[in-house]
Coordinates of C-alpha atoms in Angstrom, one line a residue:
M1 CA 88.5 89.3 -103.8
D2 CA 85.4 90.7 -105.6
V3 CA 83.8 94.0 -104.8
Q4 CA 80.8 92.4 -103.0
Q5 CA 83.0 90.5 -100.7
M6 CA 85.0 93.6 -100.0
I7 CA 81.9 95.6 -99.1
F8 CA 80.5 92.8 -96.9
M9 CA 83.8 92.4 -95.0
F10 CA 84.2 96.1 -94.5
A11 CA 80.5 96.7 -93.5
G12 CA 80.5 93.6 -91.2
G13 CA 83.8 94.6 -89.7
L14 CA 82.6 98.1 -89.1
G15 CA 79.4 96.8 -87.5
I16 CA 81.4 94.5 -85.2
F17 CA 83.9 97.3 -84.3
L18 CA 81.1 99.7 -83.4
F19 CA 79.2 97.0 -81.5
G20 CA 82.4 96.1 -79.6
L21 CA 83.1 99.8 -78.8
K22 CA 79.5 100.3 -77.5
F23 CA 79.5 97.0 -75.6
M24 CA 82.8 97.8 -73.9
G25 CA 81.5 101.3 -73.0
D26 CA 78.3 99.9 -71.6
G27 CA 80.3 97.5 -69.4
L28 CA 82.5 100.3 -68.2
Q29 CA 79.4 102.4 -67.5
K30 CA 77.9 99.5 -65.4
S31 CA 81.1 99.2 -63.5
A32 CA 81.0 102.9 -62.8
G33 CA 77.4 102.6 -61.5
D34 CA 75.1 105.7 -61.5
S35 CA 78.0 108.1 -60.9
L36 CA 78.4 109.5 -64.5
R37 CA 75.8 112.3 -64.1
S38 CA 77.1 112.9 -60.5
I39 CA 80.6 113.3 -61.8
L40 CA 79.4 115.9 -64.3
N41 CA 77.1 117.6 -61.7
Q42 CA 79.7 117.8 -58.9
M43 CA 83.1 118.2 -60.6
T44 CA 82.4 121.2 -62.9
S45 CA 82.8 124.1 -60.6
T46 CA 85.9 125.4 -62.4
P47 CA 87.1 125.1 -66.0
I48 CA 89.9 122.7 -65.1
R49 CA 87.6 120.5 -63.1
A50 CA 85.0 120.5 -65.9
I51 CA 87.7 119.4 -68.4
I52 CA 88.8 116.6 -66.0
A53 CA 85.2 115.5 -65.6
G54 CA 84.7 115.4 -69.4
I55 CA 87.9 113.3 -69.7
V56 CA 86.8 110.8 -66.9
V57 CA 83.3 110.3 -68.2
T58 CA 84.4 109.9 -71.8
V59 CA 87.0 107.3 -70.8
L60 CA 84.3 105.4 -68.8
I61 CA 81.8 105.3 -71.6
Q62 CA 84.2 105.3 -74.5
S63 CA 82.2 107.9 -76.3
S64 CA 82.8 111.6 -76.6
S65 CA 79.4 112.0 -78.3
G66 CA 77.8 110.3 -75.3
T67 CA 79.5 112.7 -72.9
T68 CA 78.5 115.7 -75.0
V69 CA 74.8 114.5 -75.1
L70 CA 75.0 114.1 -71.3
A71 CA 76.3 117.7 -71.0
V72 CA 73.6 119.0 -73.3
G73 CA 70.9 117.2 -71.2
L74 CA 72.3 118.6 -67.9
V75 CA 72.4 122.2 -69.4
S76 CA 68.9 121.7 -70.7
A77 CA 67.7 120.6 -67.3
G78 CA 69.3 123.5 -65.6
F79 CA 71.9 121.5 -63.6
M80 CA 74.9 122.8 -65.5
K81 CA 75.8 126.3 -66.8
L82 CA 77.0 126.9 -70.3
K83 CA 80.6 127.6 -69.3
Q84 CA 80.7 124.3 -67.4
A85 CA 79.4 122.4 -70.3
I86 CA 82.0 123.9 -72.6
G87 CA 84.7 122.6 -70.3
V88 CA 83.2 119.2 -70.3
I89 CA 83.1 119.1 -74.1
M90 CA 86.8 120.1 -74.2
G91 CA 87.6 117.3 -71.8
A92 CA 85.6 114.9 -73.9
N93 CA 87.8 115.7 -76.9
I94 CA 90.8 114.6 -74.9
G95 CA 89.0 111.5 -73.4
T96 CA 88.1 110.2 -76.8
T97 CA 91.8 109.9 -77.8
I98 CA 92.1 106.9 -75.4
T99 CA 90.2 104.7 -77.8
A100 CA 92.8 105.5 -80.6
F101 CA 95.6 104.5 -78.2
I102 CA 93.8 101.3 -77.4
I103 CA 93.5 100.5 -81.1
G104 CA 97.2 101.3 -81.5
I105 CA 98.0 98.3 -79.4
D106 CA 98.7 95.5 -81.9
I107 CA 96.7 92.6 -80.5
G108 CA 94.4 91.9 -83.4
A109 CA 95.7 88.3 -83.6
Y110 CA 94.4 87.7 -80.1
A111 CA 90.9 89.2 -80.7
L112 CA 89.0 85.9 -80.8
P113 CA 90.6 84.4 -77.6
I114 CA 89.8 87.7 -75.8
M115 CA 86.2 87.5 -76.9
A116 CA 86.1 83.9 -75.7
V117 CA 87.3 85.0 -72.2
G118 CA 84.7 87.8 -72.1
A119 CA 81.9 85.4 -73.3
F120 CA 82.9 82.9 -70.6
L121 CA 82.6 85.5 -67.8
L122 CA 79.4 86.8 -69.3
F123 CA 77.5 83.5 -69.5
F124 CA 79.1 81.3 -66.8
S125 CA 78.9 83.7 -63.8
K126 CA 75.9 85.1 -62.0
N127 CA 78.0 87.8 -60.3
I128 CA 77.0 91.3 -61.7
T129 CA 80.6 92.6 -61.3
V130 CA 82.1 89.6 -63.1
N131 CA 79.4 90.0 -65.9
S132 CA 80.4 93.7 -66.3
I133 CA 84.1 92.8 -66.6
G134 CA 83.2 90.0 -69.1
Q135 CA 81.2 92.6 -71.1
I136 CA 84.3 95.0 -71.1
I137 CA 86.6 92.2 -72.2
F138 CA 84.2 90.8 -74.9
G139 CA 83.7 94.4 -76.3
F140 CA 87.5 94.9 -76.3
G141 CA 88.0 91.7 -78.3
A142 CA 85.1 92.5 -80.7
L143 CA 86.6 95.9 -81.3
F144 CA 89.9 94.4 -82.6
Y145 CA 88.1 91.6 -84.5
G146 CA 86.1 94.2 -86.3
L147 CA 89.3 96.1 -87.2
E148 CA 90.8 92.9 -88.6
L149 CA 87.8 92.3 -90.8
M150 CA 87.7 95.9 -92.0
G151 CA 91.4 95.7 -92.8
E152 CA 91.0 92.6 -94.9
G153 CA 88.1 94.2 -96.7
M154 CA 90.0 97.4 -97.4
Y155 CA 93.3 95.9 -98.4
P156 CA 92.3 95.3 -102.1
L157 CA 91.4 99.0 -102.4
R158 CA 95.1 99.7 -103.2
D159 CA 94.4 98.2 -106.7
F160 CA 91.7 100.8 -107.5
P161 CA 93.2 103.8 -109.4
A162 CA 90.4 106.1 -108.2
F163 CA 91.1 105.3 -104.5
R164 CA 94.9 105.8 -105.0
E165 CA 94.3 109.2 -106.6
L166 CA 91.9 110.2 -103.7
M167 CA 94.6 109.3 -101.1
I168 CA 97.2 111.3 -103.0
D169 CA 94.9 114.3 -103.5
M170 CA 94.2 114.4 -99.7
G171 CA 97.9 114.6 -99.1
D172 CA 98.2 117.5 -101.6
N173 CA 95.0 119.2 -100.5
P174 CA 94.5 119.2 -96.7
I175 CA 91.0 120.8 -97.0
L176 CA 89.9 117.8 -99.0
G177 CA 91.1 115.5 -96.3
V178 CA 89.3 117.5 -93.6
G179 CA 86.1 117.3 -95.7
V180 CA 86.5 113.5 -96.2
G181 CA 87.1 113.0 -92.4
T182 CA 84.1 115.2 -91.6
V183 CA 81.7 113.4 -93.9
F184 CA 82.8 109.9 -93.0
T185 CA 82.5 110.6 -89.2
W186 CA 79.1 112.1 -89.8
L187 CA 78.0 109.0 -91.7
V188 CA 79.5 106.5 -89.2
Q189 CA 78.3 108.5 -86.2
S190 CA 81.4 107.5 -84.3
S191 CA 84.7 109.4 -84.2
S192 CA 86.4 106.3 -82.8
G193 CA 85.1 104.2 -85.7
S194 CA 86.4 106.6 -88.3
I195 CA 89.8 106.9 -86.6
G196 CA 90.0 103.1 -86.4
I197 CA 89.4 102.9 -90.2
L198 CA 92.1 105.6 -90.7
Q199 CA 94.6 103.7 -88.5
E200 CA 94.0 100.5 -90.5
L201 CA 94.4 102.3 -93.9
Y202 CA 97.6 104.0 -92.7
S203 CA 99.0 100.7 -91.3
Q204 CA 98.5 99.1 -94.7
G205 CA 100.4 101.9 -96.4
Q206 CA 97.3 102.9 -98.4
I207 CA 97.5 106.5 -97.2
A208 CA 100.5 108.7 -96.4
I209 CA 100.9 110.6 -93.1
D210 CA 100.4 114.0 -94.8
G211 CA 97.0 112.7 -96.2
A212 CA 96.0 110.9 -92.9
L213 CA 96.4 113.8 -90.6
P214 CA 93.8 116.1 -92.3
V215 CA 91.3 113.3 -92.3
L216 CA 92.0 112.9 -88.6
F217 CA 91.3 116.6 -88.0
G218 CA 88.1 116.5 -90.0
N219 CA 87.0 113.7 -87.7
N220 CA 86.7 116.3 -84.9
I221 CA 84.3 118.3 -87.0
G222 CA 82.1 115.3 -88.0
T223 CA 81.6 114.2 -84.4
T224 CA 79.8 117.5 -83.6
I225 CA 76.7 116.3 -85.4
T226 CA 75.7 114.2 -82.4
A227 CA 75.5 117.3 -80.2
V228 CA 73.5 119.1 -82.8
L229 CA 71.0 116.2 -83.0
A230 CA 70.7 116.1 -79.2
A231 CA 70.0 119.9 -79.1
I232 CA 67.2 119.8 -81.6
G233 CA 64.0 120.7 -79.8
A234 CA 65.9 121.3 -76.6
S235 CA 66.3 124.5 -74.6
V236 CA 68.2 127.6 -75.8
A237 CA 71.0 126.8 -73.4
A238 CA 71.3 123.3 -74.9
K239 CA 71.5 124.7 -78.4
R240 CA 74.3 127.1 -77.3
T241 CA 76.1 124.1 -75.8
A242 CA 76.0 122.3 -79.2
A243 CA 77.1 125.5 -81.0
S244 CA 80.1 125.8 -78.7
H245 CA 81.1 122.3 -79.5
I246 CA 81.0 123.1 -83.2
I247 CA 83.0 126.3 -82.8
F248 CA 85.6 124.7 -80.5
N249 CA 86.3 121.9 -83.0
L250 CA 86.2 124.2 -86.1
V251 CA 88.6 126.7 -84.6
G252 CA 91.0 123.9 -83.5
T253 CA 90.9 122.2 -86.9
F254 CA 91.5 125.3 -88.9
A255 CA 94.2 126.5 -86.5
V256 CA 96.2 123.2 -86.9
L257 CA 95.8 123.4 -90.7
L258 CA 97.8 126.6 -90.6
V259 CA 100.7 124.7 -89.1
I260 CA 100.1 121.3 -90.8
G261 CA 103.6 121.1 -92.2
P262 CA 105.5 121.6 -88.8
F263 CA 102.9 119.3 -87.1
T264 CA 103.5 116.5 -89.6
S265 CA 107.2 116.9 -89.2
L266 CA 106.9 116.7 -85.4
I267 CA 104.9 113.4 -85.7
V268 CA 107.5 111.9 -88.1
A269 CA 110.4 113.1 -85.9
I270 CA 109.0 111.5 -82.6
T271 CA 108.1 108.2 -84.3
P272 CA 111.6 106.5 -84.1
I273 CA 112.2 108.1 -80.7
F274 CA 109.2 106.3 -79.1
N275 CA 109.2 103.4 -81.6
L276 CA 105.6 104.1 -82.7
N277 CA 103.8 101.6 -85.0
P278 CA 101.6 103.2 -87.7
P279 CA 98.3 103.0 -85.7
M280 CA 100.0 104.5 -82.7
Q281 CA 101.4 107.3 -84.8
I282 CA 97.8 108.3 -85.6
A283 CA 96.8 107.9 -81.9
V284 CA 99.7 110.2 -80.8
A285 CA 98.8 112.8 -83.5
H286 CA 95.2 112.7 -82.3
G287 CA 96.1 113.0 -78.7
L288 CA 98.6 115.8 -79.3
F289 CA 96.2 117.8 -81.4
N290 CA 93.3 117.6 -78.9
V291 CA 95.4 118.3 -75.8
T292 CA 97.1 121.3 -77.4
N293 CA 93.7 122.5 -78.7
V294 CA 92.2 122.3 -75.2
L295 CA 95.2 123.9 -73.5
I296 CA 95.0 126.9 -75.8
Q297 CA 91.2 127.4 -76.0
M298 CA 90.4 126.7 -72.3
W299 CA 91.5 130.3 -71.5
F300 CA 88.8 131.6 -73.8
I301 CA 85.8 129.7 -72.4
D302 CA 84.1 133.0 -71.3
Y303 CA 84.5 134.5 -74.8
L304 CA 83.2 131.3 -76.4
A305 CA 80.2 131.4 -74.2
K306 CA 79.5 135.1 -75.2
I307 CA 79.9 134.2 -78.9
V308 CA 77.4 131.4 -78.8
T309 CA 75.0 133.5 -76.7
K310 CA 74.9 136.0 -79.6
I311 CA 74.7 133.3 -82.3
V312 CA 71.8 131.6 -80.5
P313 CA 69.6 134.4 -79.2
G314 CA 66.7 133.9 -76.8
D315 CA 66.0 133.5 -73.1
D316 CA 67.9 130.9 -71.1
A317 CA 66.3 127.6 -70.1
L318 CA 63.0 127.5 -68.2
I319 CA 64.8 125.9 -65.3
E320 CA 67.4 127.7 -63.1
Y321 CA 68.6 125.1 -60.6
D322 CA 70.4 126.3 -57.5
A323 CA 72.9 123.6 -56.6
S324 CA 74.2 125.4 -53.5
H325 CA 71.8 123.9 -50.9
L326 CA 73.1 120.4 -50.5
D327 CA 76.5 121.0 -48.9
F328 CA 77.8 117.5 -48.1
S329 CA 80.8 118.8 -46.1
I330 CA 78.6 120.0 -43.2
I331 CA 76.7 116.7 -42.7
T332 CA 79.2 115.3 -40.2
T333 CA 80.1 118.6 -38.5
V334 CA 76.7 120.3 -38.1
P335 CA 74.0 117.8 -39.2
S336 CA 71.2 120.2 -37.9
V337 CA 72.4 122.9 -40.3
A338 CA 72.5 120.2 -43.1
L339 CA 68.9 119.4 -42.2
N340 CA 67.9 123.1 -42.7
Q341 CA 69.7 123.0 -46.1
A342 CA 67.7 119.9 -47.0
K343 CA 64.5 121.9 -46.2
L344 CA 65.6 124.6 -48.6
E345 CA 66.1 121.9 -51.3
I346 CA 62.6 120.5 -50.6
Q347 CA 61.3 124.0 -51.2
Q348 CA 63.1 124.2 -54.5
M349 CA 61.9 120.7 -55.4
G350 CA 58.3 121.7 -54.6
D351 CA 58.7 124.8 -56.8
F352 CA 59.7 122.6 -59.7
V353 CA 56.9 120.1 -59.0
L354 CA 54.4 122.9 -59.0
E355 CA 55.9 124.4 -62.2
E356 CA 55.7 120.9 -63.8
Y357 CA 52.0 120.7 -62.9
K358 CA 51.3 124.1 -64.4
E359 CA 53.1 123.2 -67.7
M360 CA 51.1 119.9 -67.8
F361 CA 47.9 121.9 -67.3
K362 CA 48.9 124.2 -70.1
Y363 CA 49.4 121.2 -72.3
Y364 CA 45.9 120.0 -71.4
K365 CA 44.4 123.3 -72.5
N366 CA 46.5 123.9 -75.6
Q367 CA 48.3 120.6 -76.7
D368 CA 51.3 122.7 -77.7
D369 CA 54.9 121.4 -78.1
T370 CA 56.4 123.9 -75.8
S371 CA 54.4 122.8 -72.7
L372 CA 55.0 119.2 -73.6
S373 CA 58.8 119.7 -73.7
N374 CA 58.8 121.9 -70.5
T375 CA 56.8 119.3 -68.6
L376 CA 59.2 116.4 -69.5
Q377 CA 62.2 118.6 -68.8
L378 CA 60.9 119.5 -65.4
E379 CA 60.1 115.9 -64.6
E380 CA 63.7 115.0 -65.3
V381 CA 64.8 117.7 -62.9
V382 CA 62.4 116.6 -60.2
N383 CA 63.7 113.0 -60.5
D384 CA 67.3 114.2 -60.3
I385 CA 66.6 116.3 -57.2
D386 CA 64.8 113.4 -55.6
M387 CA 67.9 111.2 -56.0
R388 CA 70.3 113.9 -54.7
L389 CA 68.1 114.8 -51.8
T390 CA 67.4 111.2 -50.8
E391 CA 71.1 110.5 -50.8
Y392 CA 71.7 113.7 -48.7
L393 CA 69.0 112.8 -46.1
M394 CA 70.3 109.2 -45.9
L395 CA 73.8 110.5 -45.0
I396 CA 72.2 112.8 -42.4
S397 CA 70.3 109.8 -40.9
V398 CA 73.5 108.1 -39.6
E399 CA 74.4 111.2 -37.5
D400 CA 73.2 111.9 -34.0
L401 CA 70.2 114.1 -34.1
P402 CA 68.0 115.6 -31.4
V403 CA 64.5 114.0 -31.1
K404 CA 62.9 117.0 -32.8
S405 CA 65.4 117.1 -35.6
S406 CA 65.0 113.3 -36.0
T407 CA 61.2 113.7 -36.5
E408 CA 61.8 116.5 -39.0
H409 CA 64.2 114.3 -40.9
S410 CA 61.6 111.5 -41.2
Q411 CA 59.1 114.1 -42.4
M412 CA 61.5 115.3 -45.1
M413 CA 62.1 111.8 -46.3
D414 CA 58.4 111.3 -46.7
I415 CA 57.7 114.7 -48.3
T416 CA 60.5 114.2 -50.8
K417 CA 58.8 111.0 -52.0
Y418 CA 55.3 112.6 -52.1
L419 CA 56.7 115.4 -54.3
E420 CA 58.4 113.0 -56.6
R421 CA 55.1 111.0 -57.0
I422 CA 53.2 114.2 -57.7
G423 CA 55.6 114.8 -60.5
D424 CA 55.1 111.2 -61.8
H425 CA 51.3 111.8 -61.8
S426 CA 51.8 114.9 -63.9
E427 CA 53.8 112.9 -66.4
N428 CA 51.0 110.2 -66.4
I429 CA 48.4 112.8 -67.2
L430 CA 50.6 114.3 -69.9
N431 CA 50.9 110.8 -71.6
N432 CA 47.1 110.3 -71.4
I433 CA 46.5 113.7 -73.1
K434 CA 49.1 112.9 -75.8
E435 CA 47.4 109.6 -76.5
A436 CA 44.0 111.1 -76.7
A437 CA 45.2 114.0 -78.9
R438 CA 46.8 111.5 -81.3
A439 CA 43.6 109.5 -81.5
Q440 CA 41.6 112.8 -82.0
K441 CA 43.8 113.9 -84.9
K442 CA 43.4 110.5 -86.6
L443 CA 39.6 110.7 -86.2
A444 CA 39.5 114.3 -87.5
K445 CA 41.6 113.3 -90.5
K446 CA 39.2 110.5 -91.4
T447 CA 36.1 112.6 -91.0
N448 CA 37.7 115.8 -92.5
K449 CA 36.8 117.8 -89.4
E450 CA 38.8 120.1 -87.1
P451 CA 40.1 118.2 -84.0
E452 CA 38.0 118.8 -80.9
K453 CA 39.5 120.0 -77.6
I454 CA 40.7 117.0 -75.7
F455 CA 38.5 116.1 -72.7
Y456 CA 37.2 119.7 -72.3
D457 CA 35.0 119.7 -69.2
E458 CA 34.3 122.6 -66.8
D459 CA 34.3 120.3 -63.8
L460 CA 37.6 118.8 -64.8
I461 CA 39.1 122.3 -65.2
A462 CA 37.8 123.1 -61.7
L463 CA 39.4 119.9 -60.4
F464 CA 42.7 120.9 -62.0
N465 CA 42.6 124.3 -60.3
L466 CA 41.7 122.8 -56.9
V467 CA 44.5 120.3 -57.0
E468 CA 47.0 123.0 -58.1
Q469 CA 46.0 125.1 -55.1
N470 CA 46.4 122.1 -52.8
I471 CA 49.9 121.3 -54.1
A472 CA 51.0 125.0 -53.8
D473 CA 49.5 125.4 -50.3
S474 CA 50.8 122.1 -49.0
I475 CA 54.4 122.9 -50.0
T476 CA 54.2 126.4 -48.5
S477 CA 52.6 125.0 -45.3
F478 CA 55.7 122.8 -44.8
T479 CA 58.4 125.3 -45.8
Q480 CA 56.8 128.2 -43.8
D481 CA 55.3 126.1 -41.0
S482 CA 51.9 127.4 -41.7
Y483 CA 49.1 125.6 -39.9
S484 CA 46.4 127.7 -41.5
L485 CA 47.5 126.7 -45.0
A486 CA 47.8 123.1 -44.0
G487 CA 44.2 123.2 -42.6
K488 CA 43.0 124.7 -45.9
V489 CA 44.5 121.8 -47.9
I490 CA 42.8 119.2 -45.7
K491 CA 39.4 121.1 -46.0
R492 CA 39.8 121.5 -49.7
E493 CA 40.4 117.7 -50.1
K494 CA 36.7 117.1 -49.3
E495 CA 35.8 119.3 -52.3
V496 CA 38.3 117.5 -54.5
N497 CA 36.9 114.1 -53.6
R498 CA 33.3 115.3 -54.2
L499 CA 34.2 116.8 -57.6
E500 CA 36.1 113.7 -58.6
E501 CA 33.1 111.5 -57.8
D502 CA 30.7 113.8 -59.7
I503 CA 33.0 113.8 -62.8
R504 CA 33.2 110.0 -62.8
K505 CA 29.4 109.6 -62.6
K506 CA 28.9 112.2 -65.3
Y507 CA 31.3 110.6 -67.7
I508 CA 29.9 107.1 -67.1
E509 CA 26.5 108.4 -67.9
R510 CA 27.8 109.9 -71.1
L511 CA 29.3 106.6 -72.1
N512 CA 26.0 104.8 -71.3
R513 CA 24.3 107.2 -73.7
G514 CA 26.8 106.3 -76.4
T515 CA 28.5 109.7 -76.3
G516 CA 32.3 109.4 -76.8
L517 CA 34.6 106.4 -77.2
P518 CA 35.1 103.9 -74.5
S519 CA 38.9 104.3 -74.9
D520 CA 38.6 108.0 -74.3
G521 CA 36.6 107.2 -71.2
I522 CA 39.4 105.1 -69.8
L523 CA 42.0 107.9 -70.4
F524 CA 39.6 110.5 -68.9
V525 CA 39.0 108.4 -65.8
D526 CA 42.8 107.9 -65.5
I527 CA 43.4 111.6 -65.6
V528 CA 40.8 112.2 -62.9
S529 CA 42.4 109.4 -60.7
N530 CA 45.8 110.9 -61.1
L531 CA 44.6 114.3 -60.0
E532 CA 42.9 112.8 -57.0
R533 CA 46.1 111.0 -56.0
M534 CA 48.1 114.2 -56.4
S535 CA 45.7 115.9 -54.0
D536 CA 46.1 112.9 -51.6
H537 CA 49.8 113.4 -51.6
S538 CA 49.3 117.1 -50.9
V539 CA 47.2 116.3 -47.9
K540 CA 49.9 114.0 -46.6
I541 CA 52.4 116.8 -46.8
A542 CA 49.9 119.1 -45.0
K543 CA 49.4 116.6 -42.3
H544 CA 53.2 116.4 -41.8
S545 CA 53.1 120.2 -41.4
L546 CA 50.5 119.8 -38.6
G547 CA 52.2 116.8 -37.0
I548 CA 49.2 114.5 -37.5
R549 CA 50.4 112.3 -40.4
Y550 CA 50.8 109.0 -38.3
P551 CA 48.8 107.5 -35.4
F552 CA 51.9 107.5 -33.2
Q553 CA 52.0 111.3 -33.3
Q554 CA 50.0 111.7 -30.1
D555 CA 47.7 114.7 -29.3
S556 CA 49.9 115.9 -26.5
K557 CA 52.8 116.2 -28.9
R558 CA 50.9 118.1 -31.5
P559 CA 50.6 121.9 -31.8
R560 CA 47.4 123.3 -30.4
H561 CA 46.6 124.7 -33.9
A562 CA 46.8 121.3 -35.4
R563 CA 44.4 119.8 -32.9
K564 CA 41.9 122.6 -33.6
I565 CA 42.2 122.2 -37.4
E566 CA 41.7 118.4 -37.1
E567 CA 38.6 118.8 -35.0
V568 CA 37.1 121.3 -37.5
T569 CA 37.8 119.0 -40.5
E570 CA 36.3 116.0 -38.8
T571 CA 33.0 117.8 -38.0
K572 CA 32.5 118.9 -41.6

């Protein structure tokens, strides 16, 4: 076999292996539904539970890096504390050992039939569950087929003196082995992929056990690069999460190097007892190392959190999410109390929506990266709260509620959606400004001029301020049952509509005079439309506060204050 064929077989086999691993993970994830983030959100109250959550999610998605990225995202969004995330990362290190055990099962000869079964389920069934199972089976088969190809491609390496010398050197110098494992995992971007290659080399007898184990330990360091990449540009808390991942794996690796001799002897000793084949030897060593590492370091999570806080200075994330409001245990026992808790959650959601709007407004004025990042981060939080709150309210809806509570429940369902849509409109405006800013920079570069301020217009700024006041007052009117604030929102809406119409006319006149680009005009009008819709949603919230949102809410059932405010607004 020539060198080109070896490279092609190895590279192709690696590609098929990684594809199979991801495809299988995606199938498992589809089977699990949308529960992955929920598992991490709800099962991390103690270090033990956080570790278990990390194990479960990693097994489901077959990627410790994916679990780590999820944890970084949740910390960045304020849904998880640093200590919880450290526990999840520890669990992910145990969960990823499952892949090595799967590879240790010697079924490579049946890889193609397994893929055939998976393909059959994928393409000859319309059932979503059957398709997901087919995806898992196909990915499982592809994983082993990729290993077989890699093995065939690597087999002739034993004839290369330089390769043989490297394998011997790694046995004599564990630090070199750790370095090789780290670099290779960093290049492949998959700890499971690099372990699979190591298992194949060891099973072919191309590397001894005392050279394979240091490479295996280096794998744990190389896999931290994914967390580092996920934390770039993220919050301080997310950077600390990535740093904790690096420290945890570094400490574990260098600790085991101190006892590498006894550890190797232990693996050799248990091999005949459990009749382990070479790939399974590597899997057991990997599992034993990670489980022991977690069992020792889990007692020092608090200290690890303090260390990374000093290493990565700065204020914590913009977002501090209070997850205590939605207590699912009280829904069946005291649904009326659960409804009050839902109202507190709506208040928190409203605060985040308002904060998102303010950050978006800052981005309009400055086009700075911080405001851009904060807006997107807050939008993710608003969407998460929307899903959690909607689920909570749906569970309350099946309980027996008094008429008044039932009406309030319907209001909360509506208001949750209005708030979520206001957040969506903030994101829409953000994207419009980004697009306009990009075009402005290109134009300035061509003309060698300084970029102008995007869509600067005094009336538009006034509209921004009016809509912000409407959002703030509408949320407060509902959470504090304030009829006066609700009335102000409804009155202010007339000014919003008038200003929106004036801005449209003025900008159309500018375009008719040939001032500005038509593409800018479309984006500008879209911004104004989004602001007007945000104000409309605020008015709907205010009308819910007054009890006049729908025609079926009769005058006799409305508060006297509401009837007076409505009469005033209709005469103006």
